[in-house]
Amino acid sequence: EEAHGISIQTIDRICSLPYLNDIGSDPYWGYTGVNPYEYVYNGAKKNIEVSDRFGKDHNIWIQCFGVPRGMEEEIVQATEAAYDAGARTILGWGFYGSISNDYAAQDPVMVYNKWNIAMERIWNIERDRILEENREKYRK
């Protein structure tokens, strides 16, 4: 139930614990026809807002397991949604499309490739932001 365990619905209570430094969530959209950008953006935004309110770091997990063949591009959309929501610690579960698990992606190699593309895309966005800040700072 939403009232039990750790979930995006309960992180307010969990973040108040003084010995937690970092709060992560996994807004997994499940490849069920839900818009991955919207779902992950909203989940990441809530995680970051709550983490900020309690002075905690955050991390957001992107679903790289159980991916049906042909839906791998959703990994790129979800990763950019997390970044656009403000996440700067973005992780993928699991490694290489969870190839060694019974919940592996149908095409783990394609999932791994899309994860690499997603990370390259957000790194390039971040690199451009840093370069522009430096340009503004030093070009006067």
XYZ file of N, CA and C in Angstrom:
420
model
N 0.837 -1.184 0.000
C 0.000 0.000 0.000
C 0.880 1.245 0.000
N 0.318 2.357 -0.402
C 1.073 3.600 -0.420
C 1.517 4.017 0.960
N 0.806 3.640 1.995
C 1.126 4.071 3.354
C 2.273 3.276 3.964
N 2.728 2.229 3.309
C 3.755 1.364 3.872
C 4.986 1.335 2.975
N 6.144 1.172 3.594
C 7.384 1.021 2.844
C 7.912 2.335 2.317
N 8.941 2.218 1.516
C 9.581 3.387 0.929
C 9.043 3.562 -0.479
N 8.480 4.712 -0.731
C 7.983 5.033 -2.061
C 7.937 6.545 -2.192
N 7.656 7.002 -3.374
C 7.559 8.439 -3.604
C 6.461 9.052 -2.736
N 5.473 8.224 -2.332
C 4.384 8.727 -1.495
C 4.796 8.850 -0.027
N 5.845 8.155 0.392
C 6.222 8.165 1.809
C 7.543 8.867 2.095
N 8.200 9.428 1.077
C 9.518 9.994 1.341
C 9.495 11.201 2.264
N 8.370 11.880 2.378
C 8.296 12.998 3.334
C 8.650 12.515 4.738
N 8.052 11.405 5.142
C 8.310 10.860 6.479
C 9.718 10.310 6.597
N 10.189 9.679 5.561
C 11.510 9.065 5.602
C 12.605 10.125 5.626
N 12.432 11.204 4.884
C 13.452 12.254 4.822
C 13.682 12.927 6.166
N 12.729 12.868 7.039
C 12.905 13.523 8.334
C 13.871 12.762 9.244
N 14.233 11.539 8.893
C 15.174 10.779 9.708
C 16.559 11.422 9.614
N 17.165 11.720 10.756
C 18.424 12.481 10.741
C 19.621 11.715 10.167
N 19.597 10.428 10.158
C 20.753 9.660 9.705
C 20.700 9.299 8.230
N 19.723 9.779 7.513
C 19.685 9.596 6.064
C 20.272 10.835 5.396
N 21.215 10.623 4.507
C 21.856 11.740 3.818
C 21.387 11.900 2.383
N 20.899 10.846 1.810
C 20.581 10.821 0.393
C 19.266 10.076 0.199
N 18.359 10.675 -0.546
C 17.058 10.058 -0.781
C 16.910 9.795 -2.271
N 16.691 8.548 -2.596
C 16.511 8.176 -3.980
C 15.130 7.610 -4.223
N 14.717 7.698 -5.462
C 13.456 7.065 -5.829
C 13.593 6.526 -7.241
N 12.696 5.656 -7.551
C 12.720 5.009 -8.860
C 11.351 5.162 -9.512
N 11.155 6.276 -10.167
C 9.858 6.465 -10.838
C 9.767 5.612 -12.102
N 9.629 4.300 -11.881
C 9.541 3.365 -13.002
C 8.144 3.421 -13.613
N 8.089 3.660 -14.881
C 6.820 3.800 -15.588
C 6.331 2.467 -16.137
N 7.183 1.461 -16.158
C 6.754 0.105 -16.460
C 6.490 -0.234 -17.906
N 6.772 0.674 -18.836
C 6.568 0.376 -20.257
C 5.130 -0.070 -20.505
N 4.205 0.648 -19.889
C 2.792 0.269 -19.953
C 1.955 1.250 -20.767
N 2.597 2.097 -21.533
C 1.856 3.083 -22.304
C 1.776 4.431 -21.608
N 2.248 4.496 -20.376
C 2.324 5.768 -19.661
C 3.394 6.613 -20.335
N 3.192 7.912 -20.411
C 4.197 8.791 -20.989
C 5.424 8.793 -20.071
N 6.560 8.214 -20.512
C 7.712 8.102 -19.625
C 8.278 9.457 -19.212
N 8.263 10.424 -20.128
C 8.791 11.747 -19.783
C 7.972 12.360 -18.650
N 6.673 12.393 -18.810
C 5.800 13.000 -17.808
C 5.898 12.271 -16.470
N 5.856 10.954 -16.502
C 5.863 10.161 -15.270
C 7.172 10.341 -14.494
N 8.289 10.228 -15.193
C 9.581 10.360 -14.526
C 9.830 11.803 -14.097
N 9.449 12.762 -14.926
C 9.611 14.172 -14.550
C 8.883 14.456 -13.240
N 7.616 14.060 -13.154
C 6.831 14.326 -11.945
C 7.395 13.599 -10.728
N 7.794 12.342 -10.897
C 8.368 11.592 -9.784
C 9.691 12.169 -9.319
N 10.551 12.534 -10.266
C 11.850 13.125 -9.919
C 11.664 14.477 -9.252
N 10.750 15.265 -9.766
C 10.489 16.601 -9.197
C 10.061 16.477 -7.738
N 9.159 15.554 -7.453
C 8.706 15.372 -6.072
C 9.865 14.907 -5.193
N 10.652 13.945 -5.671
C 11.780 13.446 -4.892
C 12.748 14.586 -4.562
N 13.051 15.411 -5.536
C 14.000 16.503 -5.338
C 13.423 17.557 -4.397
N 12.150 17.899 -4.565
C 11.526 18.893 -3.681
C 11.562 18.438 -2.229
N 11.224 17.193 -1.977
C 11.229 16.678 -0.609
C 12.656 16.605 -0.082
N 13.569 16.114 -0.884
C 14.971 16.033 -0.466
C 15.511 17.416 -0.123
N 15.219 18.403 -0.953
C 15.666 19.774 -0.690
C 15.065 20.326 0.598
N 13.786 20.042 0.821
C 13.119 20.546 2.023
C 13.810 20.050 3.292
N 14.343 18.848 3.243
C 14.994 18.268 4.410
C 16.517 18.368 4.346
N 17.050 19.075 3.350
C 18.491 19.254 3.247
C 19.248 17.977 2.903
N 18.634 17.110 2.125
C 19.248 15.835 1.745
C 19.649 15.868 0.271
N 20.629 15.036 -0.082
C 20.954 14.825 -1.485
C 19.895 13.901 -2.085
N 19.902 13.787 -3.397
C 18.905 12.954 -4.072
C 19.566 12.065 -5.120
N 18.878 11.034 -5.525
C 19.244 10.255 -6.700
C 17.976 9.691 -7.307
N 18.002 9.580 -8.622
C 16.847 9.092 -9.370
C 17.296 7.903 -10.206
N 16.509 6.837 -10.150
C 16.807 5.606 -10.879
C 15.911 5.498 -12.110
N 16.519 5.123 -13.222
C 15.804 4.945 -14.484
C 15.633 3.443 -14.741
N 14.459 3.061 -15.193
C 14.141 1.650 -15.412
C 14.828 1.117 -16.671
N 15.831 0.269 -16.454
C 16.554 -0.380 -17.555
C 16.410 -1.898 -17.466
N 15.338 -2.360 -16.883
C 15.048 -3.791 -16.785
C 13.637 -4.016 -17.311
N 13.362 -5.230 -17.727
C 12.014 -5.558 -18.186
C 11.559 -4.753 -19.383
N 12.493 -4.250 -20.151
C 12.154 -3.392 -21.285
C 11.720 -4.265 -22.465
N 10.496 -4.074 -22.941
C 10.060 -4.829 -24.114
C 10.831 -4.378 -25.360
N 11.080 -5.304 -26.260
C 11.771 -4.974 -27.511
C 11.000 -3.869 -28.235
N 11.727 -2.870 -28.694
C 11.128 -1.762 -29.430
C 10.777 -0.559 -28.556
N 10.884 -0.696 -27.241
C 10.540 0.419 -26.350
C 11.776 1.007 -25.667
N 12.947 0.668 -26.144
C 14.188 1.104 -25.517
C 14.380 2.623 -25.551
N 13.810 3.281 -26.529
C 13.954 4.744 -26.630
C 13.353 5.463 -25.423
N 12.428 4.811 -24.732
C 11.830 5.432 -23.548
C 12.875 5.693 -22.458
N 13.959 4.951 -22.477
C 15.043 5.181 -21.520
C 15.628 6.570 -21.725
N 15.798 6.971 -22.967
C 16.342 8.296 -23.281
C 15.367 9.373 -22.811
N 14.084 9.183 -23.091
C 13.074 10.159 -22.670
C 13.038 10.289 -21.148
N 13.053 9.157 -20.467
C 12.978 9.160 -19.004
C 14.203 9.811 -18.390
N 15.364 9.544 -18.948
C 16.602 10.118 -18.418
C 16.593 11.633 -18.580
N 16.170 12.108 -19.738
C 16.102 13.554 -19.936
C 15.040 14.179 -19.041
N 13.963 13.468 -18.778
C 12.936 13.983 -17.864
C 13.505 14.164 -16.471
N 14.262 13.188 -15.995
C 14.875 13.298 -14.665
C 15.824 14.489 -14.624
N 16.626 14.646 -15.656
C 17.548 15.783 -15.720
C 16.783 17.102 -15.751
N 15.761 17.172 -16.602
C 14.974 18.406 -16.715
C 14.268 18.756 -15.414
N 13.941 17.750 -14.611
C 13.298 17.994 -13.318
C 14.298 18.506 -12.280
N 15.579 18.433 -12.595
C 16.601 18.936 -11.680
C 17.522 17.873 -11.108
N 17.300 16.627 -11.458
C 18.156 15.548 -10.933
C 19.550 15.662 -11.533
N 20.548 15.481 -10.687
C 21.930 15.472 -11.151
C 22.645 14.179 -10.780
N 21.992 13.344 -10.000
C 22.488 11.991 -9.761
C 21.437 11.054 -10.335
N 21.727 10.556 -11.525
C 20.789 9.723 -12.274
C 21.464 8.384 -12.528
N 20.788 7.330 -12.133
C 21.342 5.984 -12.216
C 20.377 5.083 -12.979
N 20.894 4.013 -13.543
C 20.048 3.064 -14.256
C 20.047 1.716 -13.559
N 18.862 1.114 -13.440
C 18.760 -0.234 -12.875
C 18.186 -1.139 -13.937
N 18.831 -2.158 -14.313
C 20.071 -2.675 -13.847
C 21.087 -2.686 -14.961
N 22.277 -3.060 -14.592
C 23.402 -3.048 -15.508
C 23.129 -3.927 -16.730
N 23.432 -3.361 -17.878
C 23.318 -4.064 -19.163
C 21.926 -4.664 -19.365
N 20.908 -3.876 -19.014
C 19.522 -4.329 -19.207
C 19.141 -5.480 -18.297
N 19.857 -5.612 -17.165
C 19.625 -6.702 -16.198
C 19.731 -8.064 -16.871
N 20.700 -8.182 -17.754
C 20.845 -9.374 -18.588
C 20.913 -10.675 -17.797
N 21.461 -10.639 -16.598
C 21.642 -11.886 -15.839
C 20.480 -12.200 -14.901
N 19.424 -11.414 -14.971
C 18.278 -11.611 -14.080
C 17.067 -12.145 -14.840
N 16.128 -12.688 -14.098
C 14.921 -13.194 -14.751
C 13.999 -12.063 -15.207
N 14.313 -10.834 -14.826
C 13.537 -9.677 -15.275
C 14.317 -8.851 -16.308
N 15.195 -9.493 -17.035
C 16.029 -8.818 -18.033
C 15.182 -8.181 -19.134
N 15.763 -7.176 -19.745
C 15.160 -6.582 -20.932
C 15.157 -7.620 -22.048
N 14.227 -7.474 -22.969
C 14.176 -8.420 -24.087
C 15.390 -8.295 -24.996
N 15.937 -7.077 -25.081
C 17.158 -6.856 -25.875
C 18.134 -6.065 -25.004
N 18.846 -6.739 -24.113
C 19.746 -6.049 -23.187
C 20.825 -5.210 -23.877
N 21.284 -5.646 -25.029
C 22.311 -4.880 -25.743
C 21.743 -3.538 -26.192
N 20.528 -3.541 -26.716
C 19.891 -2.292 -27.136
C 19.629 -1.390 -25.932
N 19.208 -1.958 -24.812
C 18.993 -1.171 -23.590
C 20.297 -0.515 -23.154
N 21.375 -1.280 -23.157
C 22.686 -0.744 -22.778
C 23.083 0.400 -23.713
N 22.851 0.223 -25.004
C 23.176 1.279 -25.964
C 22.327 2.525 -25.731
N 21.039 2.354 -25.483
C 20.160 3.508 -25.239
C 20.537 4.210 -23.934
N 20.929 3.432 -22.920
C 21.367 4.043 -21.651
C 22.603 4.903 -21.907
N 23.540 4.393 -22.695
C 24.738 5.176 -23.015
C 24.384 6.442 -23.780
N 23.460 6.342 -24.723
C 23.010 7.519 -25.467
C 22.367 8.524 -24.516
N 21.513 8.037 -23.625
C 20.830 8.926 -22.674
C 21.832 9.667 -21.801
N 22.826 8.944 -21.291
C 23.812 9.590 -20.423
C 24.675 10.578 -21.204
N 25.008 10.232 -22.438
C 25.787 11.162 -23.264
C 24.994 12.441 -23.526
N 23.702 12.281 -23.789
C 22.865 13.455 -24.060
C 22.803 14.391 -22.861
N 22.572 13.847 -21.659
C 22.465 14.759 -20.504
C 23.843 15.301 -20.122
N 24.893 14.523 -20.353
C 26.228 15.065 -20.079
C 26.526 16.226 -21.023
N 26.139 16.113 -22.289
C 26.361 17.213 -23.222
C 25.561 18.452 -22.829
N 24.347 18.272 -22.351
C 23.553 19.410 -21.865
C 24.276 20.071 -20.696
N 24.747 19.263 -19.767
C 25.451 19.787 -18.588
C 26.763 20.457 -18.990
N 27.488 19.855 -19.907
C 28.744 20.445 -20.381
C 28.474 21.803 -21.016
N 27.446 21.906 -21.844
C 27.106 23.187 -22.472
C 26.746 24.235 -21.427
N 26.020 23.815 -20.381
C 25.653 24.750 -19.311
C 26.906 25.273 -18.603
N 27.833 24.386 -18.293
C 29.066 24.781 -17.611
C 29.900 25.701 -18.495
N 30.026 25.355 -19.771
C 30.797 26.196 -20.685
C 30.179 27.589 -20.820
N 28.847 27.646 -20.892
C 28.185 28.947 -21.006
C 28.394 29.781 -19.745
N 28.343 29.164 -18.579
C 28.626 29.885 -17.333
C 30.041 30.454 -17.348
N 30.994 29.663 -17.822
C 32.376 30.140 -17.902
C 32.513 31.278 -18.901
N 31.834 31.152 -20.034
C 31.894 32.230 -21.028
C 31.361 33.529 -20.443
N 30.228 33.468 -19.766
C 29.639 34.656 -19.173
C 30.548 35.262 -18.105
N 31.209 34.403 -17.379
C 32.082 34.836 -16.278
C 33.345 35.530 -16.787
N 33.928 35.017 -17.851
C 35.216 35.519 -18.296
C 35.185 36.429 -19.512
N 34.098 36.423 -20.255
C 33.986 37.322 -21.403
C 33.266 38.582 -20.976
N 34.014 39.588 -20.745
C 33.398 40.854 -20.324
C 33.908 41.985 -21.160
